[in-house]
XYZ file of C-alpha atoms in Angstrom:
417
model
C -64.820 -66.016 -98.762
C -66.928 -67.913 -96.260
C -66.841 -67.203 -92.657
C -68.106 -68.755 -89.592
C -69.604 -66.126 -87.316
C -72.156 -65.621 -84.559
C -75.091 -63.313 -85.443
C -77.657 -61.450 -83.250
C -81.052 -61.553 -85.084
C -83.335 -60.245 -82.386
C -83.645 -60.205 -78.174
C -81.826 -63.311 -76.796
C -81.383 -64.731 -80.396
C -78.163 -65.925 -81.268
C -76.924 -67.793 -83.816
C -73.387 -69.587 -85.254
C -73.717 -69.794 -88.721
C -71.657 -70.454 -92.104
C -72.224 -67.840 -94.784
C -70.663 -66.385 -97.790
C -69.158 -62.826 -97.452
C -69.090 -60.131 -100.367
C -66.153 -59.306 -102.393
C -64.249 -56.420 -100.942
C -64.663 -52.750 -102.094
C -61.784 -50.834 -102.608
C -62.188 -49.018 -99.525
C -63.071 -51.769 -97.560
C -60.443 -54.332 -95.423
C -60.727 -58.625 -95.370
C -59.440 -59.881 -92.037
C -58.908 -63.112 -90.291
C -60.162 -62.856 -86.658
C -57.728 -64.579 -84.465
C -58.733 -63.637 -80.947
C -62.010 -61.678 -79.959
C -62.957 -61.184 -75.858
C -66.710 -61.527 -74.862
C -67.617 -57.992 -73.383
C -70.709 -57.341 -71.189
C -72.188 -54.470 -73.427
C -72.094 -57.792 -76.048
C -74.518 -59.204 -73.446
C -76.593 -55.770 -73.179
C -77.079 -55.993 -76.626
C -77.752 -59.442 -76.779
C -80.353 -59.059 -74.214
C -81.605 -55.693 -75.908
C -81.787 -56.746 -79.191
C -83.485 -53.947 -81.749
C -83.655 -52.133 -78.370
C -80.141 -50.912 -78.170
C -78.853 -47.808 -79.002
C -76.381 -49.337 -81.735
C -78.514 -52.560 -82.991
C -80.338 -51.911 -85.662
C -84.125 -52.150 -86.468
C -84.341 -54.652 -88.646
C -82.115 -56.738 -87.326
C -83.719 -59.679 -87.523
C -83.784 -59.194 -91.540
C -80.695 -57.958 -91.663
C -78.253 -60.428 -88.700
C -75.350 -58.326 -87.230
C -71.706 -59.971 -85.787
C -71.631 -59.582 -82.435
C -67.684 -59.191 -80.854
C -66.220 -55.858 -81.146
C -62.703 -57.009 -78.810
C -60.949 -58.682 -81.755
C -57.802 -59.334 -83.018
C -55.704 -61.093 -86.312
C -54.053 -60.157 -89.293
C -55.195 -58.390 -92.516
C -55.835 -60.750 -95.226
C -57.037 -58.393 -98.404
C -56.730 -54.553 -98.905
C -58.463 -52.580 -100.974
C -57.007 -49.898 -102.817
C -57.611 -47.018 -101.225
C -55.861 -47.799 -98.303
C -53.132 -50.278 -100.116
C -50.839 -47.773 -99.048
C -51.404 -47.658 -95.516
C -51.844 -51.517 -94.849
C -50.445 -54.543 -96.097
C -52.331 -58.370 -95.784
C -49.960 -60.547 -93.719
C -50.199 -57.171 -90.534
C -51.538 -58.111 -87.106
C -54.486 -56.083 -86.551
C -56.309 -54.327 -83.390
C -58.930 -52.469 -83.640
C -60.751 -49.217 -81.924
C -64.817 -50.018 -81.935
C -66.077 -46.794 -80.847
C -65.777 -44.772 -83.991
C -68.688 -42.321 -83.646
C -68.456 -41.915 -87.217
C -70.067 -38.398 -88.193
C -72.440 -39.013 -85.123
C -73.602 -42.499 -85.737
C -73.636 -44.622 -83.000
C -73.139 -47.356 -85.666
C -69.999 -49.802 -84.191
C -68.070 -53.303 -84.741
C -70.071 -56.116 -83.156
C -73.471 -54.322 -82.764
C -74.592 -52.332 -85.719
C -72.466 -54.365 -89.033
C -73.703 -57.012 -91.004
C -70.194 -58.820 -92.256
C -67.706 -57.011 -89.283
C -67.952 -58.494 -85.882
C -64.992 -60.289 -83.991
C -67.324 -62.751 -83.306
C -66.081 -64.709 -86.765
C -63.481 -66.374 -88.555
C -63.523 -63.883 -91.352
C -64.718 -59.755 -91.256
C -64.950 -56.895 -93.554
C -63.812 -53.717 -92.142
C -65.713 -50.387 -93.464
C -64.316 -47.734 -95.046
C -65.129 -45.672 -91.511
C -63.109 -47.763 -89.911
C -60.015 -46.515 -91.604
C -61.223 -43.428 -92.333
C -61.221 -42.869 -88.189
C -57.602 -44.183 -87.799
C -59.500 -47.167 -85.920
C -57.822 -49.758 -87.236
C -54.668 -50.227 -85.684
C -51.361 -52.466 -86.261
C -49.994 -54.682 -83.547
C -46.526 -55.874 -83.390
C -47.057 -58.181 -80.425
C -46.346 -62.089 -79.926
C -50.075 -62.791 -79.153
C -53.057 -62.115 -80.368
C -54.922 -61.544 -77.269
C -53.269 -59.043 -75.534
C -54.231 -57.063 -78.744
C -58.029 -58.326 -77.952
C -57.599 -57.288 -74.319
C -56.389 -53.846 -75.633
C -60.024 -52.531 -76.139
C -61.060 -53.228 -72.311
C -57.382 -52.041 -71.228
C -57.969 -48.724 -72.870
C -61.248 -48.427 -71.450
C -59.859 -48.331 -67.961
C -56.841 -46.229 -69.234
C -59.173 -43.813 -70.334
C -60.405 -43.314 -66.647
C -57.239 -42.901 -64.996
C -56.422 -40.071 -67.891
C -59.432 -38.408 -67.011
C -59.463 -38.146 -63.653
C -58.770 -34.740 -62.558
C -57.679 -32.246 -59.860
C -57.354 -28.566 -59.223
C -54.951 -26.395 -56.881
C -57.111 -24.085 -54.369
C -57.567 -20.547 -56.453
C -57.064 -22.359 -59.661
C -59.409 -22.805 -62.497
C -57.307 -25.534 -64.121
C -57.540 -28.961 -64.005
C -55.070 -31.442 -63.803
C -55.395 -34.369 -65.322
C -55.077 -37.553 -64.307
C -54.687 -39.500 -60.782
C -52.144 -38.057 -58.242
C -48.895 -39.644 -58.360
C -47.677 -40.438 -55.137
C -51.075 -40.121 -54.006
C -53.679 -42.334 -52.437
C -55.727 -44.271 -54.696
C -58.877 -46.587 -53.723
C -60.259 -49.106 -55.929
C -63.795 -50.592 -55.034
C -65.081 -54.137 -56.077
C -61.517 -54.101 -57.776
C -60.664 -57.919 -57.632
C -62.906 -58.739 -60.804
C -61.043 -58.730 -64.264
C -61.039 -55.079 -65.042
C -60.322 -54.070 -61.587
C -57.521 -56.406 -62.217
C -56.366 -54.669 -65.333
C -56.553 -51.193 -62.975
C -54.603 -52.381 -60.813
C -51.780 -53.531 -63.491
C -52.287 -49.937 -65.118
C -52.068 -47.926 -61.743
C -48.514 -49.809 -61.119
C -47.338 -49.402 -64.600
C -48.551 -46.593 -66.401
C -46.550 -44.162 -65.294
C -48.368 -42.367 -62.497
C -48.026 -44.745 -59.710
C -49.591 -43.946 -56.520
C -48.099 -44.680 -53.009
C -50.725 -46.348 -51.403
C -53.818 -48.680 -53.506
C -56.378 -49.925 -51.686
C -58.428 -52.870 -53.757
C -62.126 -53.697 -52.029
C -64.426 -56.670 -53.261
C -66.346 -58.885 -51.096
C -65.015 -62.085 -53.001
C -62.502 -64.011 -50.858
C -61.692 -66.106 -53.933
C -61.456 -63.454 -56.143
C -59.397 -61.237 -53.739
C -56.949 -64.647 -52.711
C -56.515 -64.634 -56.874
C -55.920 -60.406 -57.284
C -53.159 -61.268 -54.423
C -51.846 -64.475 -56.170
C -50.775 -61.874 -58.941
C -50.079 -58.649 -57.198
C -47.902 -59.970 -53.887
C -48.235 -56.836 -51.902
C -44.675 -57.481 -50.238
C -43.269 -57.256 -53.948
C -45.864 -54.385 -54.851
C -44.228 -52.336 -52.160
C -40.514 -52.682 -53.024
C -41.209 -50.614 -55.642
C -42.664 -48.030 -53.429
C -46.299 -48.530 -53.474
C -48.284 -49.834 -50.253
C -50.792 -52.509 -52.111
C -53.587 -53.470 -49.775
C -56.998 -55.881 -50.366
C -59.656 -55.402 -48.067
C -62.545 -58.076 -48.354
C -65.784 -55.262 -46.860
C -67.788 -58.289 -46.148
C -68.742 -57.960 -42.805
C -66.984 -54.925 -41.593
C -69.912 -52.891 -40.003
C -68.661 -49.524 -41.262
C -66.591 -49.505 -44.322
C -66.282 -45.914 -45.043
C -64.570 -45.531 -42.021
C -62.485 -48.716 -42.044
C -61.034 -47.838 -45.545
C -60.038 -43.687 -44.613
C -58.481 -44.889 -41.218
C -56.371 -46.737 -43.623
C -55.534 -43.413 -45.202
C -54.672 -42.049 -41.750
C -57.821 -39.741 -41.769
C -57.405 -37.726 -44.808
C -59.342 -40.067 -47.580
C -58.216 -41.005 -50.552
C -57.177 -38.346 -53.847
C -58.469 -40.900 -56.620
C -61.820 -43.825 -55.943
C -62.689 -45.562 -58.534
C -65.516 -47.627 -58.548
C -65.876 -50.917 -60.320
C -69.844 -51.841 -59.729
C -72.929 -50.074 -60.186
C -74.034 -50.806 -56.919
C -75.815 -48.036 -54.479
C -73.827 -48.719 -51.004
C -69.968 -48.955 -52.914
C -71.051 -46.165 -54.598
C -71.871 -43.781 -51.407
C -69.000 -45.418 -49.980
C -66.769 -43.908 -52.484
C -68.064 -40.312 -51.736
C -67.883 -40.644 -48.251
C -63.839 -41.646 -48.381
C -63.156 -39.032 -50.184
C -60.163 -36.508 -49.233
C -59.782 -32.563 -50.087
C -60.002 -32.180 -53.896
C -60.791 -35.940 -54.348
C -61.894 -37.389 -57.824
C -64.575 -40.186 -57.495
C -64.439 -41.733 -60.986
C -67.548 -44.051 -61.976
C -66.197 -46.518 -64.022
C -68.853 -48.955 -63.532
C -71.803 -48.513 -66.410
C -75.292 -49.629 -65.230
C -78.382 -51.333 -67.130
C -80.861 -48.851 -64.984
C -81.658 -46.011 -66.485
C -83.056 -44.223 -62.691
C -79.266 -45.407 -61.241
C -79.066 -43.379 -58.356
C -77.156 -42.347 -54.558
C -76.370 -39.964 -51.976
C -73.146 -37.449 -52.508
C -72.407 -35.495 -49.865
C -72.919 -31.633 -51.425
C -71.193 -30.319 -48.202
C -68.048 -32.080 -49.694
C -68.335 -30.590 -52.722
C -68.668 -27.348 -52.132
C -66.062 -26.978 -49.380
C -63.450 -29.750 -49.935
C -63.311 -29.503 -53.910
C -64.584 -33.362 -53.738
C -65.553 -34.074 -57.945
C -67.261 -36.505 -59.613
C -66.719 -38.120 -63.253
C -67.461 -41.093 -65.535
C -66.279 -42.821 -68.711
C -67.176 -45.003 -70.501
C -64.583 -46.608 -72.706
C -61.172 -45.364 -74.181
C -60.251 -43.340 -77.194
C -57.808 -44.203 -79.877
C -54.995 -43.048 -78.150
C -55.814 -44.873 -74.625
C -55.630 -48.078 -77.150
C -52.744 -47.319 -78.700
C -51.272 -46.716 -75.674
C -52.306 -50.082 -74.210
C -50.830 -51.678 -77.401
C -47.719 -50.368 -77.042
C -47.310 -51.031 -73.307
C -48.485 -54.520 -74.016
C -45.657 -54.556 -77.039
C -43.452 -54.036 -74.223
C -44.479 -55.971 -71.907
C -45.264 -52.797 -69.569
C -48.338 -54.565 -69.102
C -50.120 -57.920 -68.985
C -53.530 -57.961 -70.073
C -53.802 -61.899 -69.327
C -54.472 -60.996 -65.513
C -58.360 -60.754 -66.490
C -58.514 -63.362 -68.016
C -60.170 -67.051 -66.748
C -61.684 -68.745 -69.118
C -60.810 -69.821 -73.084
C -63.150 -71.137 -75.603
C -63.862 -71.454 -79.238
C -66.400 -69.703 -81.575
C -68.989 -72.531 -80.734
C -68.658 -71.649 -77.157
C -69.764 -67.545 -77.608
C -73.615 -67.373 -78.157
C -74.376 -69.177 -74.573
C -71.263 -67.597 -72.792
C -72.598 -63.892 -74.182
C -76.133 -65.102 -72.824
C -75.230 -66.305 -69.591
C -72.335 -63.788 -68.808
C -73.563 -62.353 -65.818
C -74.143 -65.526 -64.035
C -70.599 -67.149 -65.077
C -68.103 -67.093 -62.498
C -64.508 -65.105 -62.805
C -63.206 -62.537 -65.229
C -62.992 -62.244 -69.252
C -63.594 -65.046 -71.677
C -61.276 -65.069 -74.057
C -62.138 -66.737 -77.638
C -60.634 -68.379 -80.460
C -62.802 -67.850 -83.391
C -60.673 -70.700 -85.629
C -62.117 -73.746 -83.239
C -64.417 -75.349 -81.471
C -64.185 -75.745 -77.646
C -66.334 -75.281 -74.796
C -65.726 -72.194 -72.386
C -63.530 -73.926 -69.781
C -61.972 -71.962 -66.505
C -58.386 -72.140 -66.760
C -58.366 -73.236 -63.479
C -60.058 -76.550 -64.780
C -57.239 -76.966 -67.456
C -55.399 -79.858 -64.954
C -59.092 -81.753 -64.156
C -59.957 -81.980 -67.719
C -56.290 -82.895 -68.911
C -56.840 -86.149 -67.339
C -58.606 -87.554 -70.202
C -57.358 -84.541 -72.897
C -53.459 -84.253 -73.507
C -54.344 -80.743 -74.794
C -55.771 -79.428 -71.730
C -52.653 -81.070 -69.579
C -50.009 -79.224 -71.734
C -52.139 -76.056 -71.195
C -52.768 -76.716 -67.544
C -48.613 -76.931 -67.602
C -48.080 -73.805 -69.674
C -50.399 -71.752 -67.261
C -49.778 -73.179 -63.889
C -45.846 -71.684 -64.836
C -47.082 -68.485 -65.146
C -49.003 -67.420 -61.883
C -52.320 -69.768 -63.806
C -52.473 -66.554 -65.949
C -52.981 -67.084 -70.212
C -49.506 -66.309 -71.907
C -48.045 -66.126 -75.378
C -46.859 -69.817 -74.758
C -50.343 -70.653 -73.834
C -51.951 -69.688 -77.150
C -49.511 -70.604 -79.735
C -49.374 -73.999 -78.311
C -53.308 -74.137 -78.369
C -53.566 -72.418 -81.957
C -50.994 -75.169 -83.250
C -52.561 -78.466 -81.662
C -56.332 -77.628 -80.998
C-alpha cells in the first residue's frame, strides 16, 4: 500500500513524499486518514526536530509522520484485534498513550503512523491502550477536533475546589459559579467556551478576555450573549486592550468577589498575574496555556493562598475518557467542534502551514489528507469562488452556518475537490 504523507527528517525539515508502506502484522491496524488538524506541539516538534522529547534521534535516517489529530476509517485488521474492529469503522484516535513510560506518540515518534498521510499503520500499543477509538459521527472532522476538544475537557475536569475544614477536593469548575476565560477568543478558547455551555456544569456568569477585536467580533458572531443568557448564563467579551487596570475591571464585573474558575489561554506573564489577582475565596487558576520557555515564570500572590484557599493547576492534554467524551457529545451534536476552525487545506498545504503556524492568522487548520489545496481562510471561500465554482458552493455552505465548517461543508468538498 502506498501512501502520501508528510515526514519530519530533522529541525525545520519537512517533506511530502510517496512511499511504500509494510504489510500489516497481525497486531497491527491499516487506516485511511480522512481528516487530520495541524496542532502547535506539531510545530514544536517541527521546529525541535531530534530535540524533542518524543522525536527520535535518528530521525533524519529514520523520517517520522507528523499529525497526531486524525481521523478515517479502518481499512485492514490484523488478527489479533479482528475481533474488536472491523475495516469499513470510522476511526478517532487518543495520541498520548504513554505506553509503559515511553513518551513514544502518533505524529512525532512513528515511522508509518502519522495523520499527516493518506494511509497509516497503527501499533499494536495503540490498541493495546484502548487508544483507538470508533466514531459514529457524520464527519470526519469533528472526530479530528476531538483530540484538542478533550484537551480542554480535561481542564475543566480537573479543576478543583475544597469546602473550609475539608481535605477533599471537588472536582471540576463550580456550576452556577463564576468562570473567567483569558485570551479566550482564539480557537481553543472557542472550544472552552462551547464546553463550559454544554458539558454539563454550566456556570452563571463567563467572562471571555483577548485583545483581538476581530477575533472577539467572531467569538460573539457564534456565542450571541443575548441567546447565551436565556439559558441562564451571563456571557460577556471584554477586549483588555487599553483598559489601564484589568484585574480590577474584570472582578468589578464579578461584583467584588473574583471569579471561582480562570483559565488561562496564553503563556503570557501579565494575563497570567492577572488571573491570580481576580481570583475569589477557594478559586482554581487553571494554566491551560503550555509554553516553549523552559524559565516561564510570574508573581502569585502567597497571601491568597494561604488565607483565601486560592489554587493553582495545569494540564496538558486529555485522557481517553475526556476524548471519548468529546466524541460522544460531538455524536450528539452536544457540541460543535467546527467553532475553531478557519482555515481548510489539503496534504500539500501541511509542511509550510506546520512551519509558519505561529505567524498565520485565526484558529485551527483543518486538513484533507486525500487532496491537494492550498490553506485558504474560510472567510476567503466567496473571493476565491469568483474564478473557482468549488470555493463558491463552499463559501454558500458556510456562510449558512454562522461561516463555521459543517458536515455539509466537507462531504460536498470530499465529493467534488
Amino acid at each position: 500500500m502506498k501512501t502520501r504523507a508528510v515526514r519530519l527528517y530533522g529541525k525545520k525539515d519537512l517533506r511530502l513524499e510517496t512511499f511504500e508502506l509494510p504489510a500489516i502484522k497481525d497486531d497491527e491496524i491499516l487506516v485511511q486518514v480522512i481528516s487530520d488538524s495541524i496542532c502547535m506541539s506539531s510545530y514544536k516538534a517541527a521546529i525541535l526536530g531530534p530535540d524533542h522529547k518524543r522525536v527520535p534521534k535518528d530521525v533524519a535516517e529514520h523520517p517520522v509522520i507528523i499529525g497526531h489529530e486524525m481521523a478515517g476509517n479502518i481499512v485492514e485488521v490484523g488478527a489479533k484485534w479482528q475481533h474488536q474492529f472491523k475495516p469499513g469503522e470510522k476511526f478517532a484516535m487518543q495520541p498520548a498513550l504513554n505506553y509503559k513510560g515511553s513518551m513514544d506518540s502518533p505524529g512525532y515518534s512513528y515511522r508509518y503512523c502519522g495523520g499527516a498521510a493518506t494511509y497509516a499503520i497503527l501499533p499494536q500499543e495503540v490498541m493495546e491502550l484502548g487508544c483507538l477509538l470508533k466514531y459514529e459521527g457524520d464527519a470526519y472532522y469533528d472526530a479530528s477536533l476531538a483530540e484538542p476538544m478533550s484537551c480542554i475537557i480535561g481542564a475543566f475536569h480537573a479543576s478543583y475546589h475544597t469546602d473550609m475544614g475539608s481535605y477533599e477536593h471537588r472536582m471540576g469548575i463550580v456550576e452556577g459559579g463564576k468562570l473567567a476565560i483569558l485570551a479566550g477568543a482564539g480557537p481553543m478558547g472557542l472550544g472552552a467556551i462551547d464546553y463550559a455551555l454544554y458539558g454539563g456544569r454550566r456556570p452563571g456568569m463567563i467572562v471571555v478576555t483577548d485583545v483581538d477585536e476581530a477575533k472577539i467580533a467572531r467569538a460573539q458572531a457564534i456565542f450571541p450573549p443575548a441567546e447565551v443568557k436565556k439559558d441562564g448564563t451571563e456571557l460577556i467579551f471584554v477586549n483588555t486592550k487599553g483598559i489601564s487596570d484589568v484585574p480590577k475591571y474584570l472582578k468589578e464585573l464579578t461584583g467584588g468577589t473574583g471569579f471561582d474558575d480562570v483559565h488561562v489561554y496564553t503563556p503570557i506573564r501579565t494575563v497570567v498575574e492577572q488571573a491570580d489577582q481576580i481570583l475569589g475565596r477557594d478559586g482554581c487558576l487553571n494554566f491551560f496555556a503550555g509554553p516553549t520557555d523552559t524559565a516561564f515564570s510570574g508573581l502569585l500572590n502567597y497571601y491568597n493562598v494561604h488565607y483565601n484557599a486560592a489554587h493553582v493547576m495545569g494540564t496538558t492534554g486529555g485522557n481517553t475518557n475526556d476524548m471519548i467524551e468529546s466524541l460522544r457529545m460531538t455524536e450528539k451534536n452536544l457540541i460543535n467542534p467546527a467553532v475553531m476552525v478557519t482555515h481548510i487545506g489539503g496534504i500539500d498545504s501541511v509542511a509550510e502551514a506546520t512551519l509558519a503556524l505561529p505567524e498565520l492568522p485565526g484558529g485551527k487548520k483543518l486538513i484533507y489528507t486525500g487532496i491537494d489545496m492550498e490553506l485558504t481562510a474560510i472567510e476567503d471561500f466567496a473571493a476565491k469562488g469568483k474564478t473557482n465554482h468549488h470555493f463558491a458552493k463552499l463559501a454558500e455552505i458556510t456562510n449558512r452556518n454562522k461561516g463555521l465548517w459543517s458536515a455539509e461543508a466537507e462531504k460536498y468538498l470530499l465529493e467534488h475537490w
